[in-house]
Coordinates of C-alpha atoms in Angstrom, one line a residue:
M1 CA 69.5 83.9 96.3
S2 CA 68.5 86.7 98.7
A3 CA 69.3 90.2 97.4
L4 CA 70.9 91.1 100.5
Q5 CA 73.4 88.6 100.2
P6 CA 77.0 90.4 99.7
L7 CA 78.1 90.6 95.8
I8 CA 81.9 89.7 95.8
L9 CA 83.7 90.0 92.6
L10 CA 86.5 88.1 91.7
V11 CA 89.1 88.9 89.3
E12 CA 91.1 85.6 88.7
D13 CA 92.3 84.0 85.7
D14 CA 93.1 80.4 86.6
P15 CA 89.9 78.6 86.1
K16 CA 90.6 75.8 88.9
L17 CA 90.9 78.8 91.7
R18 CA 87.8 80.5 90.5
R19 CA 85.9 77.6 90.8
F20 CA 87.3 76.7 94.2
L21 CA 86.3 80.1 95.4
N22 CA 83.0 79.9 93.6
I23 CA 81.8 77.3 95.8
T24 CA 83.2 78.5 99.2
L25 CA 81.7 81.8 98.7
T26 CA 78.6 80.7 97.6
Q27 CA 78.5 78.0 100.4
N28 CA 79.0 81.1 103.0
G29 CA 76.7 83.7 102.1
F30 CA 78.0 85.4 99.2
R31 CA 76.9 86.0 95.5
L32 CA 79.7 86.1 93.0
D33 CA 80.5 87.7 89.9
E34 CA 83.5 86.9 87.9
A35 CA 86.5 88.3 85.7
V36 CA 89.3 86.4 84.2
N37 CA 91.2 89.8 83.6
G38 CA 91.7 93.5 84.4
A39 CA 89.5 94.8 81.8
E40 CA 86.9 92.6 82.6
G41 CA 86.9 93.4 85.9
L42 CA 86.6 97.1 86.0
R43 CA 84.1 96.8 83.4
L44 CA 81.8 94.6 86.2
A45 CA 83.1 96.7 89.2
A46 CA 81.3 100.1 87.5
A47 CA 78.3 98.0 86.5
N48 CA 77.5 96.2 89.4
N49 CA 79.3 97.9 92.3
P50 CA 80.3 95.0 94.3
A51 CA 80.4 94.8 98.4
L52 CA 84.2 93.6 97.7
V53 CA 86.8 92.6 95.0
I54 CA 89.3 89.8 95.2
L55 CA 91.9 90.4 92.8
D56 CA 94.7 88.5 91.6
L57 CA 98.2 90.6 90.8
G58 CA 99.2 88.3 87.8
L59 CA 96.2 89.0 85.2
P60 CA 97.0 88.4 81.4
D61 CA 96.3 91.9 80.5
T62 CA 97.5 94.4 83.0
D63 CA 99.5 93.9 86.0
G64 CA 96.5 94.0 89.5
V65 CA 98.4 96.8 91.1
E66 CA 97.1 99.4 87.8
V67 CA 93.6 98.0 88.3
I68 CA 93.5 98.7 91.9
R69 CA 94.8 102.5 91.2
R70 CA 92.4 102.7 88.7
L71 CA 89.4 101.2 90.8
R72 CA 90.6 103.8 93.4
E73 CA 90.5 106.7 91.2
W74 CA 86.3 106.5 91.7
S75 CA 85.8 103.7 94.2
A76 CA 86.2 103.1 97.8
M77 CA 85.3 99.3 97.5
P78 CA 86.8 97.2 99.3
I79 CA 89.9 95.1 97.5
V80 CA 91.4 91.9 98.8
V81 CA 94.3 90.9 96.6
L82 CA 95.3 87.2 96.4
S83 CA 98.4 86.7 94.6
A84 CA 101.1 83.9 94.7
R85 CA 104.2 86.8 94.7
D86 CA 105.1 86.8 98.2
Q87 CA 107.5 89.6 98.5
E88 CA 107.4 92.5 100.5
K89 CA 107.9 95.2 97.9
D90 CA 104.9 93.3 95.9
K91 CA 102.7 93.6 99.3
V92 CA 103.5 97.1 99.9
S93 CA 102.8 98.3 96.2
A94 CA 99.7 96.5 96.4
L95 CA 98.6 97.9 100.0
D96 CA 99.8 101.5 98.9
A97 CA 98.2 101.7 96.2
G98 CA 95.1 101.1 97.6
A99 CA 94.3 97.7 98.4
D100 CA 92.8 96.7 101.9
D101 CA 94.4 93.4 102.2
Y102 CA 96.8 90.9 101.0
L103 CA 96.6 86.9 101.3
T104 CA 99.5 85.1 100.3
K105 CA 98.6 81.8 98.0
P106 CA 98.1 79.3 99.2
F107 CA 96.0 80.8 101.8
G108 CA 93.5 78.9 104.4
N109 CA 89.5 79.2 103.5
A110 CA 89.1 80.6 107.1
E111 CA 91.6 83.1 107.0
L112 CA 89.8 84.6 103.8
L113 CA 86.4 84.6 105.0
A114 CA 87.5 86.6 108.2
R115 CA 89.5 88.9 106.1
I116 CA 86.3 89.3 103.8
R117 CA 84.3 89.7 106.6
V118 CA 86.1 92.5 108.3
A119 CA 86.9 94.4 105.4
I120 CA 83.0 94.6 104.5
R121 CA 82.4 95.7 108.0
H122 CA 85.2 98.2 108.0
A123 CA 83.4 99.7 104.4
Q124 CA 79.8 99.6 106.0
H125 CA 81.0 101.3 109.3
S126 CA 82.8 104.2 107.6
Q127 CA 79.8 105.0 105.0
G128 CA 77.6 104.8 108.6
P129 CA 76.8 108.1 110.7
D130 CA 79.4 110.1 112.4
A131 CA 78.7 109.5 115.8
E132 CA 82.1 109.2 117.7
P133 CA 82.2 105.2 118.1
V134 CA 83.8 103.5 121.0
F135 CA 86.3 100.5 120.2
R136 CA 86.4 97.1 121.6
Q137 CA 88.6 94.3 121.3
G138 CA 89.4 92.2 124.3
D139 CA 90.1 94.2 127.3
L140 CA 90.8 97.1 125.3
E141 CA 88.3 100.4 125.1
V142 CA 88.8 103.2 123.3
D143 CA 86.3 106.3 123.0
L144 CA 87.5 107.8 120.1
G145 CA 85.0 111.0 121.3
A146 CA 86.4 111.4 124.8
R147 CA 89.9 110.3 123.7
I148 CA 89.8 108.1 126.8
V149 CA 91.8 104.3 126.3
K150 CA 91.1 101.8 129.0
L151 CA 92.8 98.4 129.5
A152 CA 90.9 96.2 131.8
G153 CA 88.9 98.8 132.9
A154 CA 91.6 100.9 134.1
E155 CA 92.7 104.2 132.2
I156 CA 95.8 103.9 129.9
H157 CA 97.6 107.6 129.3
L158 CA 98.9 108.2 125.9
T159 CA 101.1 110.5 124.5
P160 CA 99.4 112.8 122.2
I161 CA 101.5 110.9 119.2
E162 CA 100.7 107.3 120.5
Y163 CA 97.4 108.2 121.1
K164 CA 97.0 109.3 117.3
L165 CA 99.0 106.2 116.2
L166 CA 96.5 104.2 117.5
A167 CA 93.4 106.1 116.5
T168 CA 95.1 105.9 112.9
L169 CA 95.2 102.0 113.4
I170 CA 91.8 102.1 114.8
G171 CA 90.6 103.6 112.0
Y172 CA 91.4 101.0 109.4
A173 CA 90.8 98.3 112.1
G174 CA 91.7 94.6 111.0
K175 CA 93.3 95.7 107.7
V176 CA 97.1 95.8 106.7
V177 CA 98.3 99.6 106.9
T178 CA 101.9 100.0 105.7
H179 CA 104.9 101.8 107.4
S180 CA 104.7 105.0 104.5
Q181 CA 100.9 105.1 105.1
L182 CA 101.1 105.2 109.2
L183 CA 103.9 107.8 108.6
R184 CA 102.4 110.3 106.6
L185 CA 98.9 109.8 108.4
V186 CA 101.0 110.4 111.4
W187 CA 103.6 112.5 111.0
G188 CA 102.7 114.4 108.2
P189 CA 104.0 113.7 104.0
N190 CA 107.7 114.4 104.7
A191 CA 108.0 111.4 107.2
E192 CA 107.5 108.8 104.9
L193 CA 110.9 107.7 105.2
E194 CA 111.7 107.9 108.4
N195 CA 110.5 104.1 110.2
Q196 CA 112.4 104.6 113.6
Y197 CA 110.0 106.9 114.7
L198 CA 107.1 104.1 114.0
R199 CA 109.2 101.5 115.3
V200 CA 110.0 103.7 118.7
Y201 CA 106.4 104.6 119.0
M202 CA 104.8 101.3 118.5
N203 CA 107.3 99.7 120.9
Q204 CA 105.9 102.2 123.5
L205 CA 102.1 101.9 121.9
R206 CA 102.8 97.8 122.8
R207 CA 104.5 98.5 126.2
K208 CA 101.6 100.1 127.7
L209 CA 98.9 98.2 125.9
E210 CA 99.7 94.8 125.6
S211 CA 100.4 91.9 128.4
E212 CA 103.5 90.8 126.6
P213 CA 105.0 93.2 124.0
A214 CA 107.0 90.9 122.5
K215 CA 104.1 88.7 121.7
P216 CA 101.2 91.4 121.1
K217 CA 97.7 90.3 120.7
Y218 CA 96.6 93.7 119.6
L219 CA 99.0 95.5 117.2
L220 CA 100.4 93.1 115.4
T221 CA 103.2 93.2 112.7
E222 CA 103.4 92.5 109.1
P223 CA 107.0 91.9 108.6
G224 CA 108.6 94.5 106.0
V225 CA 105.2 95.8 105.0
G226 CA 103.5 97.4 108.3
Y227 CA 101.1 96.9 111.1
R228 CA 97.5 95.4 111.5
L229 CA 95.0 96.2 114.6
K230 CA 93.5 92.6 115.0
V231 CA 89.9 92.8 115.5
E232 CA 87.8 89.4 115.3
G233 CA 86.6 88.2 112.2

């Protein structure tokens, strides 16, 4: 196998799922490290610096959220959670701890692979040159250097808060950003409980950018958790 193939660290105690993911990932151009508990996962992450971590929350030795926190003490490597826990509070806890994405078991192969590609691409972009990028997705174009937003070639006027909200989502494009993360990043640390601010401005942003605000194709809702700016996988 080529050393250029991205290395993924799978931290999962279910042998059947490990075997399934091993086949799926290696057939789609990835190398794989496997760990059966949190301690082994942390050791392999430090030793081999994977391009991405796939993490189960229900590990035999420690909760997966604690593994996320410990990884985030020293690394920004992308983390995609795969878990049978489908409660909103579990998703929010994992994402607030520093996970990049969250998929509930059972999941589709195509969706998992798309989420992996988006997370790795985002991480590589974050490590690249600091040139002001132009974000493009469908008819939406945002020049982050000039602070110009266009939809189908026509310039769209956004208020400063609307623009900051959109730019923040672009910074995490393809990833779920929780309500509390968005409130903290856009309004500051004292606004984390003011969810009504976020709902009002997200509705305004959708009315300006979405052809059907009730059925958004760019600014997606993760119910009870937060929002995701859609990008192609």
